[in-house]
Short mmCIF file of C-alpha atoms and ligand atoms in Angstrom, two decimals:
data_model
loop_
_atom_site.label_atom_id
_atom_site.label_comp_id
_atom_site.label_asym_id
_atom_site.label_seq_id
_atom_site.Cartn_x
_atom_site.Cartn_y
_atom_site.Cartn_z
CA MET A 1 74.54 40.21 107.93
CA SER A 2 78.17 39.09 108.05
CA ASP A 3 80.99 40.65 106.10
CA THR A 4 84.57 39.53 106.76
CA PRO A 5 84.74 35.74 106.74
CA THR A 6 85.78 34.21 110.02
CA THR A 7 86.33 30.71 108.72
CA PRO A 8 89.50 28.59 108.80
CA PRO A 9 92.30 28.32 107.66
CA TRP A 10 92.78 31.21 110.12
CA ARG A 11 93.43 30.28 113.70
CA LEU A 12 91.33 31.71 116.49
CA SER A 13 93.41 34.76 117.50
CA THR A 14 93.68 35.74 113.83
CA GLN A 15 89.92 35.38 113.42
CA LEU A 16 89.35 37.58 116.48
CA VAL A 17 91.58 40.28 114.97
CA ARG A 18 89.85 40.07 111.59
CA ALA A 19 86.20 39.60 112.62
CA GLY A 20 83.82 42.20 111.21
CA ARG A 21 86.47 44.29 109.46
CA ALA A 22 85.24 45.67 106.13
CA PRO A 23 87.25 48.88 105.55
CA ASP A 24 86.23 48.97 101.88
CA LYS A 25 82.65 49.58 103.05
CA HIS A 26 83.63 52.31 105.51
CA GLN A 27 86.02 54.65 103.67
CA GLY A 28 89.00 52.65 104.89
CA GLY A 29 88.12 52.84 108.58
CA VAL A 30 89.51 49.68 110.16
CA ASN A 31 86.63 49.20 112.60
CA PRO A 32 82.95 48.83 111.79
CA PRO A 33 81.17 52.10 112.55
CA VAL A 34 78.65 52.57 115.34
CA GLN A 35 75.41 52.97 113.40
CA ARG A 36 72.34 54.35 115.11
CA PHE A 37 69.00 53.57 113.50
CA SER A 38 65.55 52.18 114.10
CA THR A 39 64.27 52.64 110.53
CA VAL A 40 65.93 50.77 107.67
CA LEU A 41 65.07 52.30 104.29
CA LYS A 42 64.13 50.06 101.35
CA PRO A 43 63.92 51.08 97.70
CA THR A 44 61.08 48.75 96.64
CA VAL A 45 57.82 47.46 98.12
CA GLU A 46 59.02 43.92 97.63
CA GLU A 47 62.15 44.54 99.70
CA LEU A 48 60.16 46.43 102.33
CA TYR A 49 58.15 43.29 103.07
CA ALA A 50 60.87 40.71 102.46
CA ASP A 51 61.16 38.44 105.50
CA HIS A 52 64.93 38.11 105.26
CA GLY A 53 67.77 40.54 105.80
CA ARG A 54 67.82 43.64 107.95
CA THR A 55 64.46 45.40 107.98
CA TYR A 56 64.44 47.21 111.31
CA GLY A 57 66.76 48.36 114.12
CA LEU A 58 65.89 45.28 116.18
CA ASP A 59 67.76 43.20 113.57
CA GLY A 60 71.04 44.85 114.62
CA SER A 61 73.81 46.57 112.68
CA ASP A 62 77.22 45.72 111.21
CA VAL A 63 79.00 45.93 114.55
CA HIS A 64 76.47 43.53 116.09
CA ALA A 65 76.99 41.09 113.22
CA ALA A 66 80.74 41.33 113.78
CA VAL A 67 80.44 40.46 117.48
CA LEU A 68 78.17 37.50 116.74
CA ASN A 69 80.59 36.25 114.06
CA ALA A 70 83.53 36.57 116.42
CA GLN A 71 81.74 34.65 119.17
CA ARG A 72 80.79 31.98 116.66
CA ALA A 73 84.45 31.74 115.66
CA ILE A 74 85.22 31.08 119.33
CA GLU A 75 82.44 28.65 120.24
CA GLY A 76 81.45 27.10 116.93
CA GLY A 77 77.81 26.30 116.23
CA ASP A 78 75.53 27.41 113.46
CA GLY A 79 74.48 30.94 114.44
CA GLY A 80 72.56 32.70 117.14
CA VAL A 81 71.37 35.99 118.56
CA LEU A 82 72.82 38.89 120.49
CA VAL A 83 70.77 40.24 123.37
CA PRO A 84 71.35 43.23 125.68
CA SER A 85 72.82 41.27 128.61
CA GLY A 86 74.07 37.87 129.68
CA LEU A 87 70.98 37.44 131.81
CA ALA A 88 68.76 38.11 128.78
CA ALA A 89 70.72 35.38 126.99
CA CYS A 90 69.83 32.95 129.79
CA THR A 91 66.15 33.92 129.77
CA VAL A 92 65.80 33.85 125.95
CA ALA A 93 67.41 30.40 125.82
CA LEU A 94 65.04 29.09 128.50
CA ILE A 95 61.96 30.60 126.85
CA SER A 96 62.98 29.11 123.50
CA ALA A 97 63.18 25.60 124.93
CA THR A 98 60.03 25.47 127.09
CA ALA A 99 56.23 25.64 126.91
CA ALA A 100 53.38 25.54 129.42
CA GLY A 101 53.14 22.23 131.27
CA GLY A 102 56.86 21.64 130.89
CA ASP A 103 59.59 20.81 133.34
CA VAL A 104 63.15 22.16 133.54
CA LEU A 105 66.00 20.33 135.24
CA CYS A 106 68.55 22.87 136.41
CA THR A 107 71.88 22.63 138.19
CA ASP A 108 71.69 23.84 141.78
CA SER A 109 74.85 25.90 141.15
CA VAL A 110 73.24 28.04 138.43
CA TYR A 111 73.79 31.82 138.22
CA GLY A 112 71.44 33.33 140.83
CA PRO A 113 69.44 35.64 138.54
CA THR A 114 68.76 32.68 136.18
CA ARG A 115 67.30 30.83 139.15
CA ARG A 116 65.16 33.87 139.97
CA PHE A 117 63.81 33.90 136.41
CA LEU A 118 62.94 30.20 136.57
CA ASP A 119 61.26 30.41 139.98
CA HIS A 120 59.47 33.73 139.59
CA VAL A 121 58.76 34.16 135.88
CA LEU A 122 58.73 30.83 134.00
CA ALA A 123 56.86 29.26 136.93
CA ARG A 124 53.99 31.71 136.30
CA TYR A 125 53.68 30.38 132.75
CA GLY A 126 53.32 26.78 133.87
CA VAL A 127 56.95 25.68 133.58
CA ALA A 128 58.24 24.06 136.76
CA THR A 129 61.91 23.76 137.68
CA ARG A 130 63.63 21.01 139.64
CA TYR A 131 67.20 21.61 140.85
CA PHE A 132 69.80 18.86 141.02
CA ASP A 133 73.21 18.53 142.56
CA PRO A 134 75.88 19.65 140.06
CA GLY A 135 77.80 16.42 140.68
CA LEU A 136 74.92 14.33 139.28
CA SER A 137 75.90 11.44 136.96
CA GLY A 138 74.36 10.83 133.56
CA GLU A 139 72.49 7.77 134.86
CA ALA A 140 71.09 9.68 137.83
CA LEU A 141 69.94 12.45 135.51
CA ALA A 142 68.23 9.91 133.23
CA ALA A 143 66.23 8.73 136.25
CA LEU A 144 65.07 12.32 136.92
CA ILE A 145 63.84 12.99 133.38
CA ALA A 146 60.03 12.97 133.22
CA PRO A 147 57.80 12.71 130.13
CA ASN A 148 57.25 16.49 130.30
CA THR A 149 60.92 17.45 130.83
CA GLN A 150 61.79 19.98 128.15
CA ALA A 151 65.13 21.54 129.07
CA LEU A 152 68.31 20.78 130.96
CA MET A 153 70.09 23.91 132.23
CA LEU A 154 73.80 23.44 132.95
CA GLU A 155 76.58 25.75 134.10
CA SER A 156 80.10 24.39 134.55
CA PRO A 157 81.87 25.44 136.63
CA GLY A 158 78.86 26.83 138.48
CA SER A 159 78.48 30.35 139.81
CA LEU A 160 80.06 31.14 143.20
CA THR A 161 80.91 27.54 144.19
CA PHE A 162 82.63 26.44 140.95
CA GLU A 163 81.57 22.79 140.96
CA MET A 164 82.34 21.07 137.66
CA GLN A 165 79.63 19.15 135.85
CA ASP A 166 80.07 16.09 133.66
CA VAL A 167 78.56 17.99 130.71
CA PRO A 168 79.13 15.25 128.08
CA ALA A 169 77.46 12.56 130.23
CA LEU A 170 74.55 14.80 131.29
CA THR A 171 74.07 16.00 127.71
CA ALA A 172 74.03 12.45 126.34
CA ALA A 173 71.42 11.39 128.90
CA ALA A 174 69.22 14.40 128.09
CA LYS A 175 69.50 14.06 124.31
CA ALA A 176 68.56 10.37 124.50
CA ARG A 177 65.19 11.55 125.84
CA GLY A 178 64.73 14.53 123.51
CA VAL A 179 65.49 17.13 126.19
CA THR A 180 67.05 20.41 124.99
CA VAL A 181 70.43 21.11 126.61
CA ILE A 182 71.33 24.72 127.49
CA LEU A 183 74.79 25.51 128.86
CA ASP A 184 75.80 28.80 130.49
CA ASN A 185 79.37 28.76 129.13
CA THR A 186 80.43 32.16 130.48
CA TRP A 187 83.29 30.95 132.73
CA SER A 188 85.16 29.46 129.76
CA ALA A 189 84.15 32.46 127.60
CA GLY A 190 83.60 29.76 124.98
CA LEU A 191 87.38 29.70 124.46
CA HIS A 192 88.10 26.77 126.73
CA PHE A 193 85.01 24.58 126.47
CA LYS A 194 83.45 23.76 123.11
CA PRO A 195 79.73 23.31 123.75
CA PHE A 196 78.65 21.98 120.38
CA ALA A 197 81.43 19.40 120.21
CA HIS A 198 79.91 18.07 123.45
CA GLY A 199 76.37 17.89 122.14
CA VAL A 200 74.96 21.04 123.76
CA ASP A 201 72.01 22.60 121.87
CA LEU A 202 72.20 26.21 123.10
CA SER A 203 75.24 27.96 124.56
CA VAL A 204 74.70 31.08 126.63
CA GLN A 205 77.43 33.66 126.99
CA ALA A 206 77.65 36.84 129.08
CA LEU A 207 79.83 38.87 126.69
CA THR A 208 79.85 41.47 129.47
CA LYS A 209 82.63 39.49 131.15
CA TYR A 210 85.84 38.55 129.27
CA GLN A 211 84.72 39.60 125.81
CA GLY A 212 83.99 43.14 127.03
CA GLY A 213 86.82 42.86 129.51
CA HIS A 214 86.77 46.48 130.69
CA ALA A 215 83.65 46.70 132.87
CA ASP A 216 82.10 49.26 130.54
CA ALA A 217 79.50 47.39 128.48
CA LEU A 218 76.70 44.81 128.79
CA LEU A 219 75.93 42.22 126.13
CA GLY A 220 74.86 38.58 125.84
CA ALA A 221 74.74 35.90 123.16
CA VAL A 222 72.87 32.66 122.63
CA LEU A 223 74.55 30.42 120.07
CA ALA A 224 72.83 27.39 118.58
CA GLY A 225 74.17 24.09 117.32
CA THR A 226 71.84 23.75 114.34
CA PRO A 227 70.16 25.99 111.70
CA ALA A 228 66.74 25.03 113.08
CA TRP A 229 67.67 26.35 116.52
CA THR A 230 69.25 29.49 115.03
CA GLU A 231 66.02 30.25 113.20
CA LYS A 232 63.93 29.58 116.29
CA LEU A 233 66.06 32.01 118.34
CA GLN A 234 65.95 34.70 115.66
CA LYS A 235 62.16 34.45 115.49
CA LEU A 236 61.78 34.46 119.27
CA VAL A 237 63.80 37.63 119.90
CA LYS A 238 61.71 39.40 117.23
CA GLN A 239 58.50 38.16 118.85
CA LEU A 240 59.74 39.32 122.25
CA GLY A 241 61.01 42.66 120.94
CA ILE A 242 64.47 42.03 122.34
CA GLY A 243 67.09 43.70 120.19
CA PRO A 244 70.85 43.09 120.22
CA GLY A 245 71.71 45.89 122.66
CA ALA A 246 73.24 49.29 122.08
CA PRO A 247 75.67 49.58 119.14
CA GLU A 248 78.11 51.43 121.41
CA ASP A 249 78.21 48.42 123.73
CA ALA A 250 78.69 46.05 120.80
CA ALA A 251 81.60 48.21 119.55
CA LEU A 252 83.22 48.06 123.01
CA VAL A 253 82.72 44.30 123.18
CA LEU A 254 84.21 43.86 119.70
CA ARG A 255 87.23 45.90 120.78
CA GLY A 256 87.54 43.72 123.88
CA MET A 257 87.43 40.58 121.75
CA ARG A 258 90.54 41.68 119.83
CA THR A 259 92.61 41.19 123.00
CA MET A 260 90.60 38.69 125.02
CA THR A 261 92.84 35.66 124.44
CA LEU A 262 95.82 37.58 125.86
CA ARG A 263 93.90 39.03 128.81
CA MET A 264 92.29 35.74 129.68
CA LYS A 265 95.61 33.89 129.57
CA ALA A 266 97.29 36.46 131.83
CA GLN A 267 94.35 36.57 134.25
CA ALA A 268 94.08 32.77 134.41
CA GLU A 269 97.82 32.44 135.10
CA ALA A 270 97.72 35.10 137.80
CA SER A 271 94.64 33.50 139.35
CA LEU A 272 96.38 30.13 139.55
CA GLN A 273 99.43 31.69 141.20
CA ILE A 274 97.18 33.45 143.72
CA ALA A 275 94.97 30.37 144.23
CA ALA A 276 98.06 28.26 145.00
CA TRP A 277 99.22 30.89 147.51
CA LEU A 278 95.77 30.86 149.13
CA GLN A 279 95.80 27.05 149.30
CA ALA A 280 98.78 27.24 151.66
CA ARG A 281 97.17 29.80 154.01
CA PRO A 282 95.96 28.60 157.42
CA GLU A 283 92.85 30.83 157.21
CA VAL A 284 91.63 29.03 154.07
CA ALA A 285 89.64 25.77 154.28
CA ALA A 286 89.25 25.25 150.52
CA VAL A 287 90.16 26.88 147.22
CA LEU A 288 87.44 26.39 144.60
CA HIS A 289 89.30 26.82 141.30
CA PRO A 290 88.85 23.79 139.04
CA ALA A 291 92.06 24.52 137.09
CA LEU A 292 94.11 24.23 140.29
CA PRO A 293 95.56 20.75 140.86
CA ASP A 294 93.91 19.11 143.91
CA ALA A 295 90.94 21.48 143.77
CA PRO A 296 87.45 19.95 143.53
CA GLY A 297 86.49 19.10 139.95
CA HIS A 298 90.05 19.29 138.60
CA ASP A 299 89.82 15.90 136.83
CA LEU A 300 86.71 16.90 134.87
CA TRP A 301 88.25 20.28 134.08
CA ARG A 302 91.43 18.62 132.76
CA ARG A 303 89.41 16.17 130.68
CA ASP A 304 87.04 18.71 129.06
CA PHE A 305 88.66 22.18 129.17
CA THR A 306 91.65 23.68 127.37
CA GLY A 307 92.15 26.59 129.76
CA ALA A 308 90.67 28.71 132.52
CA CYS A 309 89.68 32.22 133.42
CA GLY A 310 90.65 34.20 136.50
CA VAL A 311 87.50 33.75 138.59
CA PHE A 312 87.38 31.43 141.61
CA ALA A 313 86.32 31.31 145.25
CA ILE A 314 87.67 30.29 148.63
CA VAL A 315 86.00 28.98 151.77
CA LEU A 316 87.43 30.41 154.98
CA ASN A 317 87.80 28.47 158.20
CA ALA A 318 85.13 29.34 160.78
CA VAL A 319 85.32 33.04 161.64
CA SER A 320 82.75 35.68 162.52
CA ARG A 321 80.94 37.60 159.80
CA ALA A 322 82.22 40.85 161.35
CA ARG A 323 85.86 39.78 160.84
CA VAL A 324 85.14 38.81 157.23
CA THR A 325 83.49 42.19 156.65
CA ALA A 326 86.52 43.95 158.15
CA MET A 327 88.83 41.99 155.83
CA MET A 328 86.73 42.72 152.73
CA GLU A 329 86.61 46.42 153.53
CA SER A 330 90.38 46.54 154.17
CA TYR A 331 91.39 45.52 150.65
CA ARG A 332 93.05 48.31 148.67
CA LEU A 333 93.20 46.62 145.27
CA PHE A 334 90.32 44.14 145.43
CA ALA A 335 87.22 46.29 145.02
CA MET A 336 83.75 45.03 145.95
CA GLY A 337 81.20 44.91 143.17
CA PHE A 338 79.27 42.50 140.99
CA SER A 339 80.28 41.14 137.59
CA TRP A 340 83.77 39.88 136.69
CA GLY A 341 86.20 39.42 133.81
CA GLY A 342 87.25 43.08 133.72
CA TYR A 343 90.78 44.47 133.91
CA GLU A 344 90.34 45.22 137.62
CA SER A 345 90.40 42.75 140.49
CA LEU A 346 87.18 42.28 142.45
CA ALA A 347 86.25 40.36 145.59
CA ILE A 348 82.83 39.75 147.13
CA PRO A 349 81.69 37.82 150.17
CA CYS A 350 79.03 35.63 148.62
CA ASP A 351 77.67 33.00 151.01
CA GLN A 352 74.69 35.35 151.52
CA GLN A 353 73.74 34.86 147.86
CA THR A 354 74.21 31.09 147.53
CA THR A 355 70.71 29.67 147.26
CA ARG A 356 70.88 25.89 147.22
CA THR A 357 68.00 23.47 147.53
CA ALA A 358 69.52 20.20 146.29
CA GLY A 359 72.49 18.08 147.11
CA SER A 360 75.90 18.43 148.53
CA TRP A 361 76.67 22.12 149.04
CA LYS A 362 76.20 22.91 152.69
CA ASP A 363 77.02 26.16 154.40
CA LYS A 364 80.67 25.29 154.73
CA GLY A 365 81.92 28.62 156.01
CA PRO A 366 82.42 32.14 154.64
CA LEU A 367 82.67 32.05 150.84
CA ILE A 368 84.65 34.74 149.03
CA ARG A 369 84.73 35.06 145.23
CA TYR A 370 87.72 36.67 143.55
CA SER A 371 88.00 37.91 139.98
CA ILE A 372 91.66 38.46 139.20
CA GLY A 373 92.42 41.47 137.01
CA LEU A 374 95.54 42.67 135.24
CA GLU A 375 97.39 44.11 138.25
CA ASP A 376 100.74 42.57 139.19
CA PRO A 377 99.95 39.33 141.08
CA ALA A 378 102.59 40.19 143.70
CA ASP A 379 100.64 43.36 144.58
CA LEU A 380 97.41 41.36 144.77
CA ILE A 381 99.01 38.79 147.08
CA ALA A 382 100.29 41.59 149.32
CA ASP A 383 96.73 42.96 149.47
CA LEU A 384 95.36 39.53 150.40
CA GLU A 385 98.05 39.16 153.05
CA GLN A 386 97.20 42.46 154.74
CA GLY A 387 93.54 41.36 154.54
CA PHE A 388 94.32 38.19 156.49
CA ALA A 389 96.02 40.30 159.18
CA VAL A 390 92.78 42.28 159.49
CA LEU A 391 90.76 39.05 159.56
CA LYS A 392 92.72 37.92 162.58
CA GLY A 393 91.91 41.24 164.30
C1 PLP B 1 77.37 37.68 134.77
C2 PLP B 1 76.77 36.39 134.39
C3 PLP B 1 75.60 36.35 133.64
C4 PLP B 1 74.82 37.59 133.29
O1 PLP B 1 75.51 38.51 132.51
P1 PLP B 1 75.08 40.05 132.51
O2 PLP B 1 75.61 40.55 131.22
O3 PLP B 1 75.73 40.67 133.70
O4 PLP B 1 73.59 40.09 132.58
C5 PLP B 1 75.10 35.12 133.27
N1 PLP B 1 75.72 33.98 133.64
C6 PLP B 1 76.85 33.98 134.35
C7 PLP B 1 77.50 32.70 134.72
C8 PLP B 1 77.41 35.19 134.76
O5 PLP B 1 78.51 35.19 135.51
#
């Protein structure tokens, strides 16, 4: 399915500019076209029933292949599948690694909708989930692994609370017992944490976030470390009838990927400037941004990551919910809404959606998540400052 090679000697930003370009196939057009089809026509009976290559719309089009190639250039691995959303990537990865009677060990800091899928869907098919504290050591994980444990679900840093996990140690403990390791690698976008170099089997990516980058498309990917896993994923999405999403969305995501290294660098830098400013504020009890020196998890982040994104949270000192609501609704630049990684800054109060059943995260105070966009950081800081004035009342 692939056309333009995305292999070294090119460096990553060059590969992201080149991925999927085949102008000779498209009358010189620099970008792959958006192709709309369900039926794929074949000239011979033999080709009609061949079990390789593109035979139906569910197999995707050139622009889908380009996005998958570009993400593989970023994350490494053997291959994988595109699916219509990041959440579908989480659910497909979990289905691929489990069977009835099995057991999943999942970080307590996992993306909320993934937790909902485990508790309300996989549970109905005889797969139970146990949640563990994200700070768990490799040895402690080994003690939790049961004979029927099939999958370890990691996310580092975790959603909303941004705890770092010791992914290499947890992965080593799981692999020693034949447990499949799935990592939701969305925070790093795959740019700043290399899952397969750390032994992960399946890496899940919400391409909706930094790859898309403009809050106008949904897409997900599951990448696999080995050809056997790639084949298993490709078969599974066909069996489930899950295609690679709309070609228009893939085209938007591919366009986003051309500039994502620049956007992510700018947004990470701005987020660190803003996080440091927040750290000095009397209203703030904690800043949860692992790339910030002194923040929780910074040592693990420095050891394992090569960079950050612009998404983090803060915990406020004790204050009424009504004051927090007034502050949130007073922001002029930080809009309230789900998702992140777009060009626009977002903020949500999120302690109401932290569901934790294991370990160390206690209701520590109002939790606010910020996604820093491409506005001037000085304007964002001014917005936060007027928000704190409203918080005080
Ligand atoms: C947003 C997100 C997803 C889901 O992505 P969608 O494309 O919105 O479905 C999965 N995991 C994490 C960590 C996310 O932040």
